Tab-separated table of C-alpha atoms in Angstrom:
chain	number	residue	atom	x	y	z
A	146	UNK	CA	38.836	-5.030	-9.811
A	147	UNK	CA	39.339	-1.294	-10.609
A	148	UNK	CA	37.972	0.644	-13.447
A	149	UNK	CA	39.041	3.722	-14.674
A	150	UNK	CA	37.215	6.251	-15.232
A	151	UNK	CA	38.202	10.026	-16.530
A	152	UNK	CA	41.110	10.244	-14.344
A	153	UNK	CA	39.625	8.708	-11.486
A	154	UNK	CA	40.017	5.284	-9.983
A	155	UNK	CA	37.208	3.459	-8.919
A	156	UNK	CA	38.034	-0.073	-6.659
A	157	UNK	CA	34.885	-2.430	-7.679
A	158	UNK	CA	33.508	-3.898	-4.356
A	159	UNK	CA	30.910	-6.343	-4.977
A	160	UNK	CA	29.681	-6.656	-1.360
A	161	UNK	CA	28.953	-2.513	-2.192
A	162	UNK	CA	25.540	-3.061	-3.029
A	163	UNK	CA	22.872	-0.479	-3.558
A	164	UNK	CA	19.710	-1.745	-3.766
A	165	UNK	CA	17.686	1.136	-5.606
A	166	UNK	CA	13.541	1.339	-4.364
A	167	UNK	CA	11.853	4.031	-6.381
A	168	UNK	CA	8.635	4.052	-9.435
A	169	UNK	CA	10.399	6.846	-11.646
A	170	UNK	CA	11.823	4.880	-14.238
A	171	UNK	CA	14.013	7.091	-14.939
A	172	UNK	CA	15.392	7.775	-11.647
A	173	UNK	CA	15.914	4.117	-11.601
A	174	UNK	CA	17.648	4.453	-14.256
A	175	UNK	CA	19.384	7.532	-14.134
A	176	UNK	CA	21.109	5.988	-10.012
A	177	UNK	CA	21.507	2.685	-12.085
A	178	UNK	CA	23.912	4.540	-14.156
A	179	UNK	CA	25.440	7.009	-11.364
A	180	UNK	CA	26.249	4.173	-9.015
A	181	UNK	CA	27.999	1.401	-11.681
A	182	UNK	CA	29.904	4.671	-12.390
A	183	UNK	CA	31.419	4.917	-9.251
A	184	UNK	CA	31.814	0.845	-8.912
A	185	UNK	CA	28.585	0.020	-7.136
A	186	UNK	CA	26.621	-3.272	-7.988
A	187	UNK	CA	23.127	-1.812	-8.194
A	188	UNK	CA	19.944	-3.510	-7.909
A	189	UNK	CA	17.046	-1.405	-9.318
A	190	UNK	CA	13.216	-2.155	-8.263
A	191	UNK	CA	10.119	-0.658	-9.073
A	192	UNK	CA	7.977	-0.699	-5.819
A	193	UNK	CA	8.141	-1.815	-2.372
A	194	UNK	CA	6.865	-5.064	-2.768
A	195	UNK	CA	9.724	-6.178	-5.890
A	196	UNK	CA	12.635	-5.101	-2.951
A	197	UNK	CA	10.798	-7.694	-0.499
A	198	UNK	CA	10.443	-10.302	-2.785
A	199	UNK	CA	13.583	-10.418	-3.734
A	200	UNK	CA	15.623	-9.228	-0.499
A	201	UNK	CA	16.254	-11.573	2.350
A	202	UNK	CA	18.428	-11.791	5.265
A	203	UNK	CA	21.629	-12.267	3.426
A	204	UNK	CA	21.661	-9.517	1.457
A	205	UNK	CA	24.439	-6.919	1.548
A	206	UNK	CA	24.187	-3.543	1.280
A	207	UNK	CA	22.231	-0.266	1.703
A	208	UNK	CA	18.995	0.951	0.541
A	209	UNK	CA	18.057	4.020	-1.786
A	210	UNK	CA	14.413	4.560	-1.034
A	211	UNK	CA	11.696	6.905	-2.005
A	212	UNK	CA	8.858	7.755	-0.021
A	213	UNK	CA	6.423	7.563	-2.256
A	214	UNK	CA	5.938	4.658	-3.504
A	215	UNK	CA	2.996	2.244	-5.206
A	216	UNK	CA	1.605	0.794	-2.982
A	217	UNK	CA	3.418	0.413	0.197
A	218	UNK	CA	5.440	3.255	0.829
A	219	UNK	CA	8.993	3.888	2.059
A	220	UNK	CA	8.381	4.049	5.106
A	221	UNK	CA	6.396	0.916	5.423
A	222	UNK	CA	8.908	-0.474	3.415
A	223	UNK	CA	12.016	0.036	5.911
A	224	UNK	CA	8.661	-1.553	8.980
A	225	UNK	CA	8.708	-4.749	6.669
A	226	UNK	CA	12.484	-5.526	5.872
A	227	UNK	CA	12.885	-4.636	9.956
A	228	UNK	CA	10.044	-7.466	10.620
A	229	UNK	CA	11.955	-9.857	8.850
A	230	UNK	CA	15.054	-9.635	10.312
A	231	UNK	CA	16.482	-7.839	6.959
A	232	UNK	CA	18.698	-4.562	8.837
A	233	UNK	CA	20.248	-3.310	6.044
A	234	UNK	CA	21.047	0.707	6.022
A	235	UNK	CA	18.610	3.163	4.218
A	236	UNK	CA	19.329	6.361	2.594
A	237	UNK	CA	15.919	7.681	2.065
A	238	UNK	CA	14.658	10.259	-0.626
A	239	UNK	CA	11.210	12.393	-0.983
A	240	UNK	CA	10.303	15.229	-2.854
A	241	UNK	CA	7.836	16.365	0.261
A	242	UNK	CA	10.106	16.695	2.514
A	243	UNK	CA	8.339	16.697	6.271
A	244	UNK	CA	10.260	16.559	10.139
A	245	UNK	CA	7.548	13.764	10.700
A	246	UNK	CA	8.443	11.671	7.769
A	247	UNK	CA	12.160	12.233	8.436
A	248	UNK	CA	11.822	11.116	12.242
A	249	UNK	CA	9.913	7.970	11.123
A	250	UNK	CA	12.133	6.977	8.706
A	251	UNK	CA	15.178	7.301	10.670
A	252	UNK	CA	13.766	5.300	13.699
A	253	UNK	CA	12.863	2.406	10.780
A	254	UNK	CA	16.874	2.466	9.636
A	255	UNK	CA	17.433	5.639	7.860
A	256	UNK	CA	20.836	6.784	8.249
A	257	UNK	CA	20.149	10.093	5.578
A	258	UNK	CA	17.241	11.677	4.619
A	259	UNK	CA	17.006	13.602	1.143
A	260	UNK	CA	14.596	15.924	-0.529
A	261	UNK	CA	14.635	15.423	-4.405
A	262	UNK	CA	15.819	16.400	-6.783
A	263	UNK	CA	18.655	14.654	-5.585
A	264	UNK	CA	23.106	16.913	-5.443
A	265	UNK	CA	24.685	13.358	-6.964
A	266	UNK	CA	27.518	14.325	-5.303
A	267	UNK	CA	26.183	14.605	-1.821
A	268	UNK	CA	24.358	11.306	-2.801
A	269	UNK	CA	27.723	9.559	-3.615
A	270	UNK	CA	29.269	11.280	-0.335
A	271	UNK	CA	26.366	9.730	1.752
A	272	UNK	CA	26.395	6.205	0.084
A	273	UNK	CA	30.100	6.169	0.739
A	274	UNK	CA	29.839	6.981	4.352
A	275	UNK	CA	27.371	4.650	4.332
A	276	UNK	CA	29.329	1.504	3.300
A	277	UNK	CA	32.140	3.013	5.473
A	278	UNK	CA	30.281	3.015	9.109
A	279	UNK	CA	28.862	-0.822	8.460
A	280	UNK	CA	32.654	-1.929	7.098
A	281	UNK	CA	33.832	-0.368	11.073
């Protein structure tokens, strides 16, 4: 399926999902949007635990995490989905940005690391390369 959108062409590819992990409701909402713009299926949860009870090893996808979290954080987060088998790619985000938290959250899956506020467009850049490395 392809959608058009201001003189660009998105292809829909439902296999593209984004599965969204942060408590700012209106970050949620605000990637919700961003993503289904650009032809992402988006799944949007509010904490760590919501992504693990509804996540298991057939999922598709990447993850968009934050750090902080309620909770269980990010980081724990990417330790749990790894325990049960569930190795799906993370971009993650945080607004404390540390070479510590980076390091641990890349050997746990991360394949980016962000500090927020978030460039969209270098988000949509990194979700795309992303999909593109685990389609090779």
């Amino acid at each position: 399926m392809t959608i058009k959108k201001a003189k660009k062409e998105v292809t829909v590819n439902a296999c593209q999902t984004t599965h969204v992990v942060t408590a700012h409701r209106a970050t949620r909402h605000s990637l919700d949007m961003l993503l289904k713009l650009e032809g992402y299926t988006v799944k949007t949860y509010g904490s760590a635990r919501s992504l693990l009870a509804a996540i298991d090893t057939t999922d598709t996808g990447c993850i968009l995490t934050d750090v902080q979290l309620p909770g269980m954080n990010g980081l724990d987060l990417l330790a749990a989905l790894n325990e049960r088998g569930v190795y799906l790619p993370a971009i993650v985000m945080s607004g404390l940005p540390d070479a510590e938290i980076e390091m641990t959250a890349r050997m746990r899956g991360a394949v980016h690391f962000f500090e927020t506020p978030l460039d969209p467009e270098i988000l949509l850049a990194a979700i795309r390369n992303t999909f593109k490395q685990t389609q090779s």
